[in-house]
PDB file of C-alpha atoms and ligand atoms in Angstrom:
ATOM      1  CA  MET A 270      20.771 -20.179   0.969  1.00 73.00           C
ATOM      2  CA  LYS A 271      21.824 -23.077  -1.906  1.00 89.00           C
ATOM      3  CA  ARG A 272      19.290 -25.983  -1.648  1.00 96.00           C
ATOM      4  CA  ILE A 273      16.075 -25.022  -0.823  1.00 98.00           C
ATOM      5  CA  LEU A 274      12.905 -27.080  -0.013  1.00 98.00           C
ATOM      6  CA  VAL A 275       8.965 -26.149  -0.037  1.00 98.00           C
ATOM      7  CA  VAL A 276       6.491 -28.159   1.834  1.00 98.00           C
ATOM      8  CA  GLY A 277       3.731 -27.755   0.694  1.00 98.00           C
ATOM      9  CA  ALA A 278       3.980 -26.480  -2.783  1.00 98.00           C
ATOM     10  CA  GLY A 279       1.217 -26.566  -4.502  1.00 96.00           C
ATOM     11  CA  GLY A 280      -0.501 -23.562  -2.978  1.00 95.00           C
ATOM     12  CA  GLN A 281      -1.988 -20.167  -3.673  1.00 95.00           C
ATOM     13  CA  ILE A 282       1.164 -18.795  -1.886  1.00 97.00           C
ATOM     14  CA  GLY A 283       3.626 -21.722  -3.122  1.00 97.00           C
ATOM     15  CA  THR A 284       2.699 -22.273  -6.960  1.00 96.00           C
ATOM     16  CA  GLU A 285       4.190 -18.854  -7.210  1.00 97.00           C
ATOM     17  CA  LEU A 286       7.419 -19.222  -5.073  1.00 98.00           C
ATOM     18  CA  ILE A 287       8.851 -22.151  -6.367  1.00 98.00           C
ATOM     19  CA  PRO A 288       9.700 -20.545 -10.023  1.00 98.00           C
ATOM     20  CA  HIS A 289      10.569 -17.193  -7.833  1.00 98.00           C
ATOM     21  CA  LEU A 290      13.313 -19.082  -6.180  1.00 98.00           C
ATOM     22  CA  GLN A 291      13.954 -20.842  -9.350  1.00 98.00           C
ATOM     23  CA  LYS A 292      15.331 -17.502 -10.134  1.00 97.00           C
ATOM     24  CA  HIS A 293      17.099 -16.257  -7.658  1.00 96.00           C
ATOM     25  CA  TYR A 294      18.845 -20.006  -6.412  1.00 97.00           C
ATOM     26  CA  GLY A 295      18.733 -21.744  -9.635  1.00 97.00           C
ATOM     27  CA  GLU A 296      16.761 -24.575 -10.649  1.00 97.00           C
ATOM     28  CA  ASP A 297      18.076 -27.436 -10.245  1.00 97.00           C
ATOM     29  CA  ASN A 298      18.198 -25.845  -6.834  1.00 98.00           C
ATOM     30  CA  VAL A 299      14.462 -25.972  -5.593  1.00 98.00           C
ATOM     31  CA  ILE A 300      12.670 -29.186  -4.160  1.00 98.00           C
ATOM     32  CA  ALA A 301       8.664 -28.125  -4.697  1.00 98.00           C
ATOM     33  CA  ALA A 302       7.465 -30.976  -1.949  1.00 98.00           C
ATOM     34  CA  ASP A 303       3.254 -31.332  -1.670  1.00 98.00           C
ATOM     35  CA  LEU A 304       1.512 -34.737  -0.710  1.00 97.00           C
ATOM     36  CA  ASN A 305      -1.686 -33.609  -2.854  1.00 97.00           C
ATOM     37  CA  PRO A 306      -0.833 -36.372  -6.431  1.00 97.00           C
ATOM     38  CA  ALA A 307      -2.949 -33.758  -8.751  1.00 96.00           C
ATOM     39  CA  ASN A 308      -0.097 -31.037  -7.552  1.00 96.00           C
ATOM     40  CA  VAL A 309       3.200 -32.524  -7.970  1.00 98.00           C
ATOM     41  CA  GLU A 310       1.819 -33.944 -11.046  1.00 98.00           C
ATOM     42  CA  ARG A 311       1.626 -29.464 -11.598  1.00 96.00           C
ATOM     43  CA  LEU A 312       4.550 -28.922 -10.243  1.00 97.00           C
ATOM     44  CA  LYS A 313       6.117 -31.127 -12.150  1.00 98.00           C
ATOM     45  CA  THR A 314       5.758 -29.121 -15.641  1.00 97.00           C
ATOM     46  CA  PHE A 315       8.317 -26.597 -13.763  1.00 97.00           C
ATOM     47  CA  ALA A 316      10.142 -27.970 -10.808  1.00 98.00           C
ATOM     48  CA  ILE A 317      12.021 -31.151  -9.855  1.00 98.00           C
ATOM     49  CA  ALA A 318       9.009 -32.493  -7.808  1.00 98.00           C
ATOM     50  CA  GLU A 319       7.877 -34.533  -5.125  1.00 98.00           C
ATOM     51  CA  SER A 320       5.675 -36.072  -3.171  1.00 98.00           C
ATOM     52  CA  LEU A 321       5.090 -36.221   0.480  1.00 98.00           C
ATOM     53  CA  ASP A 322       3.102 -35.748   3.868  1.00 98.00           C
ATOM     54  CA  ALA A 323       4.989 -32.853   6.439  1.00 98.00           C
ATOM     55  CA  LEU A 324       3.552 -34.960   9.024  1.00 98.00           C
ATOM     56  CA  ASP A 325       5.944 -37.913   8.409  1.00 98.00           C
ATOM     57  CA  PHE A 326       9.401 -36.828  10.563  1.00 98.00           C
ATOM     58  CA  GLN A 327      11.129 -39.902   8.504  1.00 98.00           C
ATOM     59  CA  ALA A 328       9.867 -39.249   4.875  1.00 98.00           C
ATOM     60  CA  TYR A 329      10.704 -35.470   5.333  1.00 98.00           C
ATOM     61  CA  GLY A 330      14.329 -36.193   7.042  1.00 98.00           C
ATOM     62  CA  GLU A 331      15.173 -38.409   3.855  1.00 98.00           C
ATOM     63  CA  MET A 332      13.905 -35.993   1.695  1.00 98.00           C
ATOM     64  CA  ILE A 333      15.969 -33.565   3.376  1.00 98.00           C
ATOM     65  CA  LYS A 334      19.607 -35.571   3.068  1.00 98.00           C
ATOM     66  CA  LYS A 335      18.546 -37.160  -0.168  1.00 98.00           C
ATOM     67  CA  TYR A 336      18.717 -33.469  -1.517  1.00 98.00           C
ATOM     68  CA  ARG A 337      21.279 -32.315   1.132  1.00 98.00           C
ATOM     69  CA  ILE A 338      19.062 -29.368   2.168  1.00 98.00           C
ATOM     70  CA  ASP A 339      20.484 -26.708   4.117  1.00 98.00           C
ATOM     71  CA  SER A 340      17.230 -24.409   4.018  1.00 98.00           C
ATOM     72  CA  LEU A 341      13.224 -25.212   4.730  1.00 98.00           C
ATOM     73  CA  PHE A 342      10.560 -23.706   3.470  1.00 98.00           C
ATOM     74  CA  ASN A 343       7.155 -24.752   5.355  1.00 98.00           C
ATOM     75  CA  LEU A 344       4.133 -23.761   3.736  1.00 98.00           C
ATOM     76  CA  VAL A 345       2.004 -26.442   5.041  1.00 97.00           C
ATOM     77  CA  ALA A 346      -1.049 -25.007   6.203  1.00 95.00           C
ATOM     78  CA  LEU A 347      -5.139 -25.308   6.759  1.00 94.00           C
ATOM     79  CA  LEU A 348      -6.446 -21.450   6.024  1.00 93.00           C
ATOM     80  CA  SER A 349      -9.151 -20.026   9.088  1.00 93.00           C
ATOM     81  CA  ALA A 350     -12.131 -20.160   7.278  1.00 92.00           C
ATOM     82  CA  THR A 351     -11.443 -24.293   7.014  1.00 94.00           C
ATOM     83  CA  GLY A 352     -10.261 -24.095  10.774  1.00 96.00           C
ATOM     84  CA  GLU A 353     -12.770 -23.341  11.910  1.00 96.00           C
ATOM     85  CA  LYS A 354     -14.513 -26.702  10.335  1.00 95.00           C
ATOM     86  CA  ASN A 355     -12.344 -29.217  12.419  1.00 96.00           C
ATOM     87  CA  PRO A 356     -10.308 -27.665  14.638  1.00 98.00           C
ATOM     88  CA  GLN A 357      -8.817 -30.921  15.728  1.00 98.00           C
ATOM     89  CA  LEU A 358      -7.785 -30.979  12.257  1.00 98.00           C
ATOM     90  CA  ALA A 359      -6.883 -27.932  11.735  1.00 98.00           C
ATOM     91  CA  TRP A 360      -3.866 -27.791  15.017  1.00 98.00           C
ATOM     92  CA  LYS A 361      -2.537 -31.469  13.823  1.00 98.00           C
ATOM     93  CA  ILE A 362      -2.260 -30.896   9.975  1.00 98.00           C
ATOM     94  CA  ASN A 363      -0.333 -26.908  10.231  1.00 98.00           C
ATOM     95  CA  MET A 364       1.271 -27.970  13.835  1.00 98.00           C
ATOM     96  CA  GLY A 365       2.452 -31.623  13.151  1.00 98.00           C
ATOM     97  CA  ALA A 366       3.952 -30.076  10.074  1.00 98.00           C
ATOM     98  CA  LEU A 367       5.799 -26.884  11.524  1.00 98.00           C
ATOM     99  CA  LEU A 368       6.486 -28.740  14.547  1.00 98.00           C
ATOM    100  CA  ASN A 369       8.294 -31.877  12.308  1.00 98.00           C
ATOM    101  CA  SER A 370      10.237 -27.829  10.189  1.00 98.00           C
ATOM    102  CA  LEU A 371      11.225 -27.597  13.523  1.00 98.00           C
ATOM    103  CA  ASN A 372      13.374 -30.029  14.702  1.00 98.00           C
ATOM    104  CA  LEU A 373      15.006 -31.149  11.257  1.00 98.00           C
ATOM    105  CA  ALA A 374      15.716 -28.176  10.897  1.00 98.00           C
ATOM    106  CA  LYS A 375      17.849 -28.438  14.418  1.00 98.00           C
ATOM    107  CA  GLU A 376      18.673 -31.259  13.043  1.00 98.00           C
ATOM    108  CA  PHE A 377      20.243 -30.893   9.241  1.00 98.00           C
ATOM    109  CA  ASN A 378      21.316 -27.286  10.186  1.00 98.00           C
ATOM    110  CA  CYS A 379      18.460 -25.431   8.537  1.00 98.00           C
ATOM    111  CA  ALA A 380      16.935 -21.826   8.024  1.00 98.00           C
ATOM    112  CA  ILE A 381      13.033 -21.683   8.066  1.00 98.00           C
ATOM    113  CA  PHE A 382      10.824 -20.614   7.044  1.00 98.00           C
ATOM    114  CA  THR A 383       7.143 -20.519   7.722  1.00 97.00           C
ATOM    115  CA  PRO A 384       4.690 -17.635   7.944  1.00 98.00           C
ATOM    116  CA  SER A 385       2.094 -16.624  10.271  1.00 98.00           C
ATOM    117  CA  SER A 386      -0.240 -14.199   9.713  1.00 97.00           C
ATOM    118  CA  ILE A 387      -2.575 -12.154  10.172  1.00 97.00           C
ATOM    119  CA  GLY A 388      -4.851 -13.602  12.142  1.00 97.00           C
ATOM    120  CA  ALA A 389      -2.419 -14.528  14.766  1.00 98.00           C
ATOM    121  CA  PHE A 390      -4.066 -10.708  16.204  1.00 98.00           C
ATOM    122  CA  GLY A 391      -7.759 -10.480  17.814  1.00 98.00           C
ATOM    123  CA  TYR A 392     -10.388  -8.201  19.071  1.00 97.00           C
ATOM    124  CA  ASN A 393      -7.731  -7.054  21.786  1.00 96.00           C
ATOM    125  CA  THR A 394      -5.552  -6.444  19.708  1.00 97.00           C
ATOM    126  CA  PRO A 395      -5.738  -1.881  18.671  1.00 97.00           C
ATOM    127  CA  HIS A 396      -7.171  -2.453  15.063  1.00 96.00           C
ATOM    128  CA  VAL A 397      -5.868   0.745  13.108  1.00 97.00           C
ATOM    129  CA  LYS A 398      -2.030   0.307  12.561  1.00 97.00           C
ATOM    130  CA  THR A 399      -1.744  -3.016  15.248  1.00 98.00           C
ATOM    131  CA  PRO A 400       1.621  -2.498  16.210  1.00 98.00           C
ATOM    132  CA  GLN A 401       5.160  -5.790  16.209  1.00 98.00           C
ATOM    133  CA  ASP A 402       4.660  -6.288  19.815  1.00 97.00           C
ATOM    134  CA  THR A 403       0.813  -6.220  21.479  1.00 97.00           C
ATOM    135  CA  VAL A 404      -1.903  -8.591  22.381  1.00 97.00           C
ATOM    136  CA  MET A 405      -2.454 -11.440  20.831  1.00 97.00           C
ATOM    137  CA  ARG A 406      -5.082 -13.555  21.481  1.00 97.00           C
ATOM    138  CA  PRO A 407      -6.869 -15.132  18.609  1.00 98.00           C
ATOM    139  CA  ASN A 408     -10.284 -15.993  18.776  1.00 95.00           C
ATOM    140  CA  THR A 409      -9.382 -18.617  15.255  1.00 97.00           C
ATOM    141  CA  ILE A 410      -7.905 -22.222  15.354  1.00 97.00           C
ATOM    142  CA  TYR A 411      -5.915 -20.657  12.870  1.00 97.00           C
ATOM    143  CA  GLY A 412      -4.952 -18.047  14.537  1.00 98.00           C
ATOM    144  CA  VAL A 413      -3.719 -19.844  17.961  1.00 98.00           C
ATOM    145  CA  CYS A 414      -1.676 -22.409  15.455  1.00 98.00           C
ATOM    146  CA  LYS A 415       0.016 -18.995  13.815  1.00 98.00           C
ATOM    147  CA  VAL A 416       0.888 -17.546  17.487  1.00 98.00           C
ATOM    148  CA  THR A 417       1.804 -21.337  18.642  1.00 98.00           C
ATOM    149  CA  GLY A 418       4.446 -20.791  15.455  1.00 98.00           C
ATOM    150  CA  GLU A 419       6.457 -17.621  15.905  1.00 98.00           C
ATOM    151  CA  LEU A 420       6.462 -18.695  19.760  1.00 98.00           C
ATOM    152  CA  LEU A 421       7.879 -21.396  18.903  1.00 98.00           C
ATOM    153  CA  GLY A 422      10.079 -19.958  15.951  1.00 98.00           C
ATOM    154  CA  ASP A 423      11.604 -17.736  18.149  1.00 98.00           C
ATOM    155  CA  TYR A 424      12.171 -20.293  20.739  1.00 98.00           C
ATOM    156  CA  TYR A 425      13.881 -23.090  18.867  1.00 98.00           C
ATOM    157  CA  HIS A 426      16.590 -19.859  17.584  1.00 98.00           C
ATOM    158  CA  THR A 427      17.322 -19.041  21.335  1.00 98.00           C
ATOM    159  CA  ARG A 428      17.507 -22.830  22.699  1.00 98.00           C
ATOM    160  CA  PHE A 429      19.131 -24.472  19.382  1.00 98.00           C
ATOM    161  CA  GLY A 430      20.198 -21.274  17.264  1.00 98.00           C
ATOM    162  CA  VAL A 431      17.512 -22.056  14.932  1.00 98.00           C
ATOM    163  CA  ASP A 432      17.634 -19.587  12.446  1.00 98.00           C
ATOM    164  CA  SER A 433      13.441 -19.398  11.863  1.00 98.00           C
ATOM    165  CA  ARG A 434      12.762 -15.874  10.466  1.00 98.00           C
ATOM    166  CA  SER A 435       8.920 -15.267   9.311  1.00 98.00           C
ATOM    167  CA  VAL A 436       6.624 -12.617   8.365  1.00 98.00           C
ATOM    168  CA  ARG A 437       2.552 -12.355   8.888  1.00 98.00           C
ATOM    169  CA  PHE A 438       1.557 -12.054   6.311  1.00 97.00           C
ATOM    170  CA  PRO A 439      -2.320 -10.345   5.401  1.00 97.00           C
ATOM    171  CA  GLY A 440      -4.748 -12.181   2.881  1.00 97.00           C
ATOM    172  CA  ILE A 441      -2.569 -12.213  -0.668  1.00 97.00           C
ATOM    173  CA  ILE A 442      -3.584 -11.182  -3.776  1.00 98.00           C
ATOM    174  CA  SER A 443      -2.585 -13.838  -6.772  1.00 97.00           C
ATOM    175  CA  ASN A 444      -3.205 -15.419 -10.115  1.00 96.00           C
ATOM    176  CA  GLY A 445      -1.973 -18.418  -9.371  1.00 92.00           C
ATOM    177  CA  ALA A 446      -3.333 -20.917  -7.824  1.00 89.00           C
ATOM    178  CA  LEU A 447      -6.321 -19.611  -5.587  1.00 90.00           C
ATOM    179  CA  PRO A 448      -6.929 -19.199  -2.360  1.00 88.00           C
ATOM    180  CA  GLY A 449      -8.403 -21.880  -0.404  1.00 86.00           C
ATOM    181  CA  GLY A 450     -10.618 -21.595   3.044  1.00 90.00           C
ATOM    182  CA  GLY A 451      -9.374 -18.016   4.086  1.00 93.00           C
ATOM    183  CA  THR A 452     -11.051 -15.471   4.208  1.00 95.00           C
ATOM    184  CA  THR A 453      -9.605 -12.855   3.051  1.00 96.00           C
ATOM    185  CA  ASP A 454      -9.666 -15.086  -0.259  1.00 96.00           C
ATOM    186  CA  TYR A 455     -13.423 -13.182  -1.993  1.00 98.00           C
ATOM    187  CA  ALA A 456     -10.063 -10.211  -2.436  1.00 98.00           C
ATOM    188  CA  VAL A 457      -8.216 -12.850  -5.581  1.00 97.00           C
ATOM    189  CA  GLU A 458     -11.967 -14.494  -6.200  1.00 97.00           C
ATOM    190  CA  VAL A 459     -14.068 -11.603  -7.255  1.00 98.00           C
ATOM    191  CA  PHE A 460     -11.826 -10.696  -9.884  1.00 98.00           C
ATOM    192  CA  TYR A 461     -12.220 -14.956 -11.661  1.00 97.00           C
ATOM    193  CA  GLU A 462     -15.568 -13.949 -10.828  1.00 97.00           C
ATOM    194  CA  VAL A 463     -16.347 -10.369 -12.182  1.00 97.00           C
ATOM    195  CA  LEU A 464     -14.094 -11.943 -15.722  1.00 96.00           C
ATOM    196  CA  LYS A 465     -16.033 -14.432 -15.717  1.00 95.00           C
ATOM    197  CA  ASN A 466     -20.249 -13.669 -15.115  1.00 95.00           C
ATOM    198  CA  GLY A 467     -19.458 -10.557 -14.477  1.00 97.00           C
ATOM    199  CA  LYS A 468     -21.299 -10.322 -10.553  1.00 97.00           C
ATOM    200  CA  TYR A 469     -20.027 -11.487  -7.341  1.00 98.00           C
ATOM    201  CA  THR A 470     -21.157 -12.635  -4.171  1.00 98.00           C
ATOM    202  CA  CYS A 471     -19.783 -11.919  -1.178  1.00 98.00           C
ATOM    203  CA  GLN A 472     -18.880 -13.839   2.508  1.00 97.00           C
ATOM    204  CA  VAL A 473     -17.413 -11.249   3.974  1.00 98.00           C
ATOM    205  CA  PRO A 474     -19.174  -8.158   5.132  1.00 98.00           C
ATOM    206  CA  GLU A 475     -19.168  -4.602   3.030  1.00 98.00           C
ATOM    207  CA  ASP A 476     -17.334  -2.071   5.637  1.00 97.00           C
ATOM    208  CA  SER A 477     -14.995  -5.260   6.936  1.00 97.00           C
ATOM    209  CA  TYR A 478     -11.297  -4.018   6.251  1.00 97.00           C
ATOM    210  CA  MET A 479      -8.758  -5.780   6.031  1.00 97.00           C
ATOM    211  CA  ASP A 480      -4.548  -5.244   5.456  1.00 97.00           C
ATOM    212  CA  MET A 481      -3.697  -7.578   1.914  1.00 97.00           C
ATOM    213  CA  LEU A 482      -0.536  -7.260  -0.054  1.00 98.00           C
ATOM    214  CA  TYR A 483       0.156  -8.259  -4.126  1.00 98.00           C
ATOM    215  CA  MET A 484       2.179 -12.097  -4.600  1.00 98.00           C
ATOM    216  CA  PRO A 485       4.859  -9.904  -6.199  1.00 98.00           C
ATOM    217  CA  ASP A 486       5.258  -8.137  -3.168  1.00 98.00           C
ATOM    218  CA  ALA A 487       4.888 -11.192  -1.116  1.00 98.00           C
ATOM    219  CA  LEU A 488       7.491 -13.575  -2.408  1.00 98.00           C
ATOM    220  CA  ASN A 489      10.325 -10.431  -1.931  1.00 98.00           C
ATOM    221  CA  ALA A 490       9.220 -10.519   1.435  1.00 98.00           C
ATOM    222  CA  ILE A 491      10.296 -13.882   1.529  1.00 98.00           C
ATOM    223  CA  THR A 492      13.755 -13.661  -0.051  1.00 97.00           C
ATOM    224  CA  GLN A 493      14.110 -10.319   1.358  1.00 97.00           C
ATOM    225  CA  LEU A 494      13.799 -11.418   4.348  1.00 98.00           C
ATOM    226  CA  MET A 495      15.433 -14.481   4.474  1.00 97.00           C
ATOM    227  CA  GLU A 496      18.596 -12.755   2.580  1.00 97.00           C
ATOM    228  CA  ALA A 497      18.564 -10.012   5.380  1.00 97.00           C
ATOM    229  CA  ASP A 498      21.565  -9.652   8.170  1.00 96.00           C
ATOM    230  CA  PRO A 499      20.804 -11.286  10.915  1.00 96.00           C
ATOM    231  CA  ALA A 500      22.762  -8.592  13.296  1.00 96.00           C
ATOM    232  CA  LYS A 501      20.194  -6.615  11.761  1.00 96.00           C
ATOM    233  CA  LEU A 502      17.459  -8.795  12.709  1.00 97.00           C
ATOM    234  CA  LYS A 503      15.977  -7.471  16.747  1.00 96.00           C
ATOM    235  CA  HIS A 504      12.275  -9.753  15.476  1.00 97.00           C
ATOM    236  CA  ARG A 505      12.449 -13.285  13.769  1.00 97.00           C
ATOM    237  CA  ASN A 506       9.251 -14.373  14.986  1.00 97.00           C
ATOM    238  CA  SER A 507       7.017 -12.557  13.103  1.00 95.00           C
ATOM    239  CA  PHE A 508       7.133  -9.820  11.041  1.00 98.00           C
ATOM    240  CA  ASN A 509       3.889  -7.651  10.015  1.00 98.00           C
ATOM    241  CA  VAL A 510       3.871  -6.970   6.685  1.00 98.00           C
ATOM    242  CA  THR A 511       1.582  -5.004   4.231  1.00 97.00           C
ATOM    243  CA  CYS A 512       0.728  -2.403   0.884  1.00 97.00           C
ATOM    244  CA  MET A 513      -2.742  -1.536   1.246  1.00 97.00           C
ATOM    245  CA  SER A 514      -5.792  -2.236   3.633  1.00 97.00           C
ATOM    246  CA  PHE A 515      -9.186  -1.759   2.092  1.00 97.00           C
ATOM    247  CA  ASN A 516     -12.570  -3.778   2.488  1.00 98.00           C
ATOM    248  CA  PRO A 517     -15.021  -5.412   0.306  1.00 98.00           C
ATOM    249  CA  ARG A 518     -17.182  -2.048  -0.796  1.00 98.00           C
ATOM    250  CA  GLU A 519     -13.597  -0.157  -1.766  1.00 98.00           C
ATOM    251  CA  LEU A 520     -12.255  -3.056  -3.657  1.00 98.00           C
ATOM    252  CA  PHE A 521     -15.228  -3.667  -5.948  1.00 98.00           C
ATOM    253  CA  THR A 522     -16.075   0.060  -5.958  1.00 98.00           C
ATOM    254  CA  ALA A 523     -12.527   0.484  -7.718  1.00 98.00           C
ATOM    255  CA  ILE A 524     -13.428  -2.359  -9.836  1.00 98.00           C
ATOM    256  CA  LYS A 525     -16.314  -1.060 -11.342  1.00 98.00           C
ATOM    257  CA  LYS A 526     -14.645   1.767 -12.199  1.00 98.00           C
ATOM    258  CA  ARG A 527     -12.739  -0.481 -14.512  1.00 98.00           C
ATOM    259  CA  ILE A 528     -16.190  -2.464 -15.852  1.00 97.00           C
ATOM    260  CA  PRO A 529     -19.194  -0.504 -15.046  1.00 97.00           C
ATOM    261  CA  SER A 530     -21.461  -3.214 -15.409  1.00 97.00           C
ATOM    262  CA  PHE A 531     -20.369  -5.314 -12.882  1.00 98.00           C
ATOM    263  CA  GLU A 532     -22.528  -5.802  -9.623  1.00 98.00           C
ATOM    264  CA  TRP A 533     -22.118  -7.145  -6.490  1.00 98.00           C
ATOM    265  CA  ASN A 534     -24.336  -8.452  -3.280  1.00 98.00           C
ATOM    266  CA  PHE A 535     -23.414  -9.923  -0.003  1.00 98.00           C
ATOM    267  CA  GLU A 536     -25.139 -13.206   1.625  1.00 98.00           C
ATOM    268  CA  ILE A 537     -23.146 -13.153   4.761  1.00 98.00           C
ATOM    269  CA  ASP A 538     -21.108 -16.251   6.083  1.00 97.00           C
ATOM    270  CA  PRO A 539     -20.830 -15.209   9.963  1.00 96.00           C
ATOM    271  CA  VAL A 540     -18.015 -17.573  10.253  1.00 96.00           C
ATOM    272  CA  LYS A 541     -15.471 -14.803   7.795  1.00 96.00           C
ATOM    273  CA  ALA A 542     -17.768 -12.533   9.045  1.00 97.00           C
ATOM    274  CA  ASP A 543     -16.571 -13.019  13.711  1.00 96.00           C
ATOM    275  CA  ILE A 544     -13.315 -13.869  11.453  1.00 96.00           C
ATOM    276  CA  ALA A 545     -12.526 -10.397   9.740  1.00 97.00           C
ATOM    277  CA  ALA A 546     -13.960  -8.523  12.727  1.00 97.00           C
ATOM    278  CA  SER A 547     -11.545  -9.899  14.889  1.00 97.00           C
ATOM    279  CA  TRP A 548      -8.459  -9.559  12.516  1.00 97.00           C
ATOM    280  CA  PRO A 549      -6.405  -5.682  12.002  1.00 97.00           C
ATOM    281  CA  ASP A 550      -7.902  -3.070   9.785  1.00 95.00           C
ATOM    282  CA  SER A 551      -4.752  -2.282   8.980  1.00 96.00           C
ATOM    283  CA  LEU A 552      -0.952  -3.163  10.007  1.00 97.00           C
ATOM    284  CA  ASP A 553       2.730  -1.204  11.574  1.00 98.00           C
ATOM    285  CA  ASP A 554       4.788  -2.149   9.778  1.00 98.00           C
ATOM    286  CA  SER A 555       7.223  -0.330  10.647  1.00 98.00           C
ATOM    287  CA  CYS A 556      10.532  -2.705  11.774  1.00 98.00           C
ATOM    288  CA  ALA A 557      10.063  -4.548   8.600  1.00 98.00           C
ATOM    289  CA  ARG A 558      10.774  -1.972   6.369  1.00 98.00           C
ATOM    290  CA  GLU A 559      14.224  -1.432   9.433  1.00 98.00           C
ATOM    291  CA  GLU A 560      15.568  -4.567  10.406  1.00 98.00           C
ATOM    292  CA  TRP A 561      15.118  -5.350   6.505  1.00 98.00           C
ATOM    293  CA  GLY A 562      14.313  -2.799   4.257  1.00 97.00           C
ATOM    294  CA  TRP A 563      11.088  -3.824   3.719  1.00 98.00           C
ATOM    295  CA  ASN A 564       9.489  -1.262   0.749  1.00 97.00           C
ATOM    296  CA  PRO A 565       6.485  -2.658  -1.303  1.00 98.00           C
ATOM    297  CA  GLN A 566       5.412  -1.030  -4.654  1.00 97.00           C
ATOM    298  CA  TRP A 567       1.687  -2.963  -5.536  1.00 97.00           C
ATOM    299  CA  HIS A 568      -0.594  -0.758  -4.315  1.00 96.00           C
ATOM    300  CA  MET A 569      -4.051  -1.146  -4.928  1.00 97.00           C
ATOM    301  CA  ASP A 570      -5.038   0.499  -8.436  1.00 97.00           C
ATOM    302  CA  ALA A 571      -1.907  -1.186  -9.925  1.00 98.00           C
ATOM    303  CA  MET A 572      -3.158  -4.480  -8.412  1.00 98.00           C
ATOM    304  CA  ILE A 573      -6.263  -4.010  -9.573  1.00 98.00           C
ATOM    305  CA  ASP A 574      -5.019  -3.816 -13.244  1.00 98.00           C
ATOM    306  CA  ASP A 575      -2.726  -6.492 -13.839  1.00 98.00           C
ATOM    307  CA  MET A 576      -5.196  -9.449 -11.543  1.00 98.00           C
ATOM    308  CA  LEU A 577      -7.864  -8.485 -14.284  1.00 98.00           C
ATOM    309  CA  LYS A 578      -5.600  -8.451 -17.111  1.00 97.00           C
ATOM    310  CA  ALA A 579      -3.668 -11.500 -15.546  1.00 97.00           C
ATOM    311  CA  VAL A 580      -7.030 -13.300 -15.131  1.00 97.00           C
ATOM    312  CA  LYS A 581      -8.859 -12.460 -18.792  1.00 96.00           C
ATOM    313  CA  VAL A 582      -6.144 -13.967 -20.426  1.00 96.00           C
ATOM    314  CA  LYS A 583      -6.572 -17.585 -18.187  1.00 94.00           C
ATOM    315  CA  ILE A 584      -9.815 -16.983 -18.400  1.00 93.00           C
ATOM    316  CA  ASP A 585      -9.623 -16.524 -22.867  1.00 93.00           C
ATOM    317  CA  LYS A 586      -7.546 -19.972 -22.770  1.00 91.00           C
ATOM    318  CA  GLY A 587      -9.679 -21.540 -21.118  1.00 87.00           C
ATOM    319  CA  LEU A 588      -7.588 -22.362 -18.020  1.00 84.00           C
ATOM    320  CA  TYR A 589     -10.069 -21.183 -15.579  1.00 82.00           C
TER     321      TYR A 589
HETATM  322  N1  LIG B 713      -5.034 -15.512   3.844  1.00 76.79           N
HETATM  323  C1  LIG B 713      -5.456 -16.120   4.853  1.00 76.79           C
HETATM  324  C2  LIG B 713      -6.751 -16.309   5.397  1.00 76.79           C
HETATM  325  O1  LIG B 713      -7.949 -15.701   5.523  1.00 76.79           O
HETATM  326  C3  LIG B 713      -4.825 -15.087   6.559  1.00 76.79           C
HETATM  327  O2  LIG B 713      -4.133 -15.889   6.228  1.00 76.79           O
HETATM  328  O3  LIG B 713      -6.984 -17.578   6.314  1.00 76.79           O
END
């Protein structure tokens, strides 16, 4: 990877992936593209940033040519809960951006990373220690897009030799940009609410287990996988990765140990409750460990301490 284009760069992952890539590959070699003008302005404060609609094949190709790109990171997506509000739009955006990215990767000989998700699994997937290769029958449009994306990624690799790689991200906890429209968002929102208002209303049932990753581990997953020796990869699209699994009650109880005045209650969103129930409780990430050395560092307690510190700094500075 020498010249990298990140599309959908203004979201939760891109906002922190850009500085991570700049550190590894040099500031001049990382281009951040996003459709939303406010995101482009924000990205311009720390990166080479461009306005780009990833559904515009022509414009996307021009940008690859302009910057002589050799690696694409496609982060464009509507998340799981938002997708259920408008499934047709979710399909159009998620699949449109992915197909353009794959076809352009083929045309310009680029490597391509695009995240899959625990959302690719469904009710009839084994929920505990979910294996790498297992039943994948998701019941959300987001999940349908992710499974299709995994299949297409592998198809473009075997059929056209495209160097496509991907991980199935669980919920990602971070303190850069907020996530939006996801079922796992509660595990980020709670930190802001507890520090600002001392309380949090959760839409996901208290006993719903889901896998989570802290952002530093998620970023390492991306660069480690993209740098991995292709000869060692038995899988490509996509690898299970995880570091912790908890339910809302366990997370909130652990936060309360640090902030005894914290109070929470539940106003269940039936869509999110259904999605959470259909996803795995815990993933088996042994293939990622064996094939490219995945070794996450941030477990629950260290993550909570770091989040509370970082979000407090943001709130004290009036940034939230
Ligand atoms: N964080 C995503 C969501 O909840 C999962 O990939 O939709």
